[in-house]
C-alpha cells in the first residue's frame, strides 16, 4: 500500500519505519527541512532504540523516503496518516494549529481518493473538525474517508511498541475505510478494536489520564509511607499481586513528565469543563505530580536548611530513560528550583544533554560523566533511572563528592547503597532513609 505520514516526529517516524518494515511504500513528510535532510542521509534526528537499523534497511530497500514537498509526498498516497504535534495551549486545551495547517496542506495537495488517518492525540470531535476543514478547502475532486487511529507507543520502546502493540484502535463510521486500515496493519498481527470515531478519540485520553492517575496515586501513597514509616516498594508489590490492580505503573518517584501525560491530562480536564462534567480527580492527579516534581528539592532544603552555595550533581535530564526527549522533564523544574535557591547544578545525561541545553540553558553546567558531575558535590540527585546509573560504582562517586549524600528520585540505587557499608546518607522516595554516620558527614 502507498502510505504518506504527515509529521515525522517520535510518532510519525516510528510509525513510518515500522509500516515500511512490514512491506508498505512509505513517504514521511515534514515541514522541518533540516529534519528531512538528516533523514534522507539515513540518520535519525531522535534517539530511539532500534530505530536506526530499521531506518537504514528500509531506505536502502527502497520502501521508505522522506520529503518536505507535500505534492511529491502525497502524489501516490492512498492512506495518509497525520502525526503532527498537538501540544498544550496556555489554558490547558490541545493546540490544534499544527493539525489545522496539516489539513490545509492536505486539502491543497491530495490528488486521489484516500483514507486520512488522524494518529495525533486529539480531543473528542476533532476528527469531524478535520474532515470539515479538509472538505471545505479541497482543490481536487477526490473522495476522502476518515479514520481515528490514536497511538500508544512509548518513547524509549517506540519500535517494539509499534511492532508488538497491545491493540490497534480503529475508529471510523465507514466500513471500507476501517477495512483498509486493518489491511495496512494486518501483518503486525495485533488485535484490533473497531469503534466509532469519538470513542477512539476518548480511548487515548482515558488511557493516558488513567496511567497518570496511577502514578500520582502511588506517589501519594509513597508520601504517606514516609510519614507512617512504611516502605512504598513493599506496598506496591503487595498491591501489584492483585490482578485487578496489576504491578505496572506503581513505581513511586518524582512524578511523570514527557510530551504526553502532562498535556493529555490537562486536555481531558479541559474537555470535562467544556462539557460541564466535573472531573476533579484529574485536578488532584496534576497537583500531586507538581508536588512530586519538587520533592528532591524540598528534601534537600530540609536536609541542608539552605541550598545557597551548595553544589548538586544531577544524574539524568530526559523525562525518562532511553529517550533524549526533554519535554516536561522533571529535571527542568528541579534545575530551576535549585538555582533559584542559590545552588549550583552540574548535570550528566547519557543522551539528552543537547536537548536539555535548549530548554534549561546555561543556568546549569553540563558534563560528560557521572563522576565528573559528582566531583565536589554536596549531594547527588538521581532524576532519571537510566540503566547506566543503576550499574554505577557508587563508591567511586561517593569518593569524589564533598558530602556523601544521595537523593534518589527514582528509587533505583538502594540495593547498591545497602551493599556499600561506608558512611552515606541515602534518601529514597516513600521508603526509609539509609544513614550510616561517621565523622566525615
Ligand atoms: P513531534 O513534535 O515529535 O513531531 C511532530 C512533527 O510534525 C514535527 O517534526 C513537525 O515538524 C511536524 N509537522 C508540524 N506541522 C506539520 C505539517 N503541516 N506537515 C508536516 N509535518 C508537520 O510530536 P510527537 O511526539 O511525534 O507527537 C505527535 C502526536 O502523537 C501528538 O499528538 C502526540 O500527543 C501523539 N503521541 C505522542 C506520543 C509520544 O510518545 N511522543 C505517543 C502517543 C501519541
Short mmCIF file of C-alpha atoms and ligand atoms in Angstrom, two decimals, residues 6-12 29-32 35 70 83-86 98 101-102 105 119-121 151-155 204 259-260 263-264 325 327, ligand 1:
data_model
loop_
_atom_site.label_atom_id
_atom_site.label_comp_id
_atom_site.label_asym_id
_atom_site.label_seq_id
_atom_site.Cartn_x
_atom_site.Cartn_y
_atom_site.Cartn_z
CA UNK A 6 2.48 13.74 7.75
CA UNK A 7 4.71 14.80 10.65
CA UNK A 8 7.97 12.92 11.15
CA UNK A 9 8.45 13.24 14.91
CA UNK A 10 8.63 10.50 17.55
CA UNK A 11 5.29 9.03 16.44
CA UNK A 12 5.36 9.73 12.69
CA UNK A 29 6.61 14.29 5.07
CA UNK A 30 7.68 17.07 7.41
CA UNK A 31 7.76 20.85 7.23
CA UNK A 32 11.09 20.81 9.08
CA UNK A 35 14.95 17.03 9.88
CA UNK A 70 3.79 17.94 0.04
CA UNK A 83 1.03 12.55 13.18
CA UNK A 84 1.72 16.24 13.80
CA UNK A 85 2.07 17.58 17.33
CA UNK A 86 -0.92 18.64 19.43
CA UNK A 98 -0.45 22.16 13.53
CA UNK A 101 -2.15 23.56 8.90
CA UNK A 102 -1.79 19.90 8.06
CA UNK A 105 -1.77 21.27 3.18
CA UNK A 119 -2.99 9.44 14.69
CA UNK A 120 -2.20 12.60 16.67
CA UNK A 121 -3.82 12.71 20.10
CA UNK A 151 -1.18 6.00 19.06
CA UNK A 152 0.01 4.33 22.27
CA UNK A 153 3.75 3.88 21.71
CA UNK A 154 6.14 4.89 24.48
CA UNK A 155 9.31 6.77 23.74
CA UNK A 204 -6.48 7.70 24.07
CA UNK A 259 5.21 15.14 25.87
CA UNK A 260 2.03 13.16 26.60
CA UNK A 263 -0.68 17.71 28.33
CA UNK A 264 -3.21 14.91 27.86
CA UNK A 325 13.17 13.99 24.90
CA UNK A 327 9.50 17.88 27.01
P1 LIG B 1 6.78 15.72 17.48
O1 LIG B 1 6.72 17.14 17.89
O2 LIG B 1 7.97 14.88 17.81
O3 LIG B 1 6.59 15.63 15.88
C1 LIG B 1 5.64 16.37 15.16
C2 LIG B 1 6.22 16.64 13.77
O4 LIG B 1 5.22 17.20 12.94
C3 LIG B 1 7.39 17.64 13.79
O5 LIG B 1 8.52 17.05 13.17
C4 LIG B 1 6.85 18.82 12.98
O6 LIG B 1 7.85 19.49 12.25
C5 LIG B 1 5.85 18.13 12.07
N1 LIG B 1 4.81 18.99 11.47
C6 LIG B 1 4.13 20.00 12.03
N2 LIG B 1 3.26 20.51 11.14
C7 LIG B 1 3.38 19.80 10.00
C8 LIG B 1 2.74 19.84 8.72
N3 LIG B 1 1.77 20.70 8.43
N4 LIG B 1 3.14 18.96 7.76
C9 LIG B 1 4.13 18.08 8.03
N5 LIG B 1 4.74 17.99 9.22
C10 LIG B 1 4.39 18.83 10.20
O7 LIG B 1 5.45 15.07 18.04
P2 LIG B 1 5.24 13.54 18.54
O8 LIG B 1 5.83 13.35 19.89
O9 LIG B 1 5.60 12.61 17.44
O10 LIG B 1 3.64 13.53 18.72
C11 LIG B 1 2.77 13.59 17.62
C12 LIG B 1 1.37 13.31 18.11
O11 LIG B 1 1.29 11.96 18.62
C13 LIG B 1 0.88 14.20 19.25
O12 LIG B 1 -0.49 14.43 19.12
C14 LIG B 1 1.15 13.37 20.48
O13 LIG B 1 0.32 13.71 21.56
C15 LIG B 1 0.83 11.98 19.98
N6 LIG B 1 1.53 10.90 20.69
C16 LIG B 1 2.84 11.04 21.04
C17 LIG B 1 3.49 10.00 21.68
C18 LIG B 1 4.93 10.13 22.11
O14 LIG B 1 5.40 9.29 22.87
N7 LIG B 1 5.67 11.13 21.65
C19 LIG B 1 2.81 8.80 21.97
C20 LIG B 1 1.49 8.68 21.56
C21 LIG B 1 0.84 9.73 20.93
#
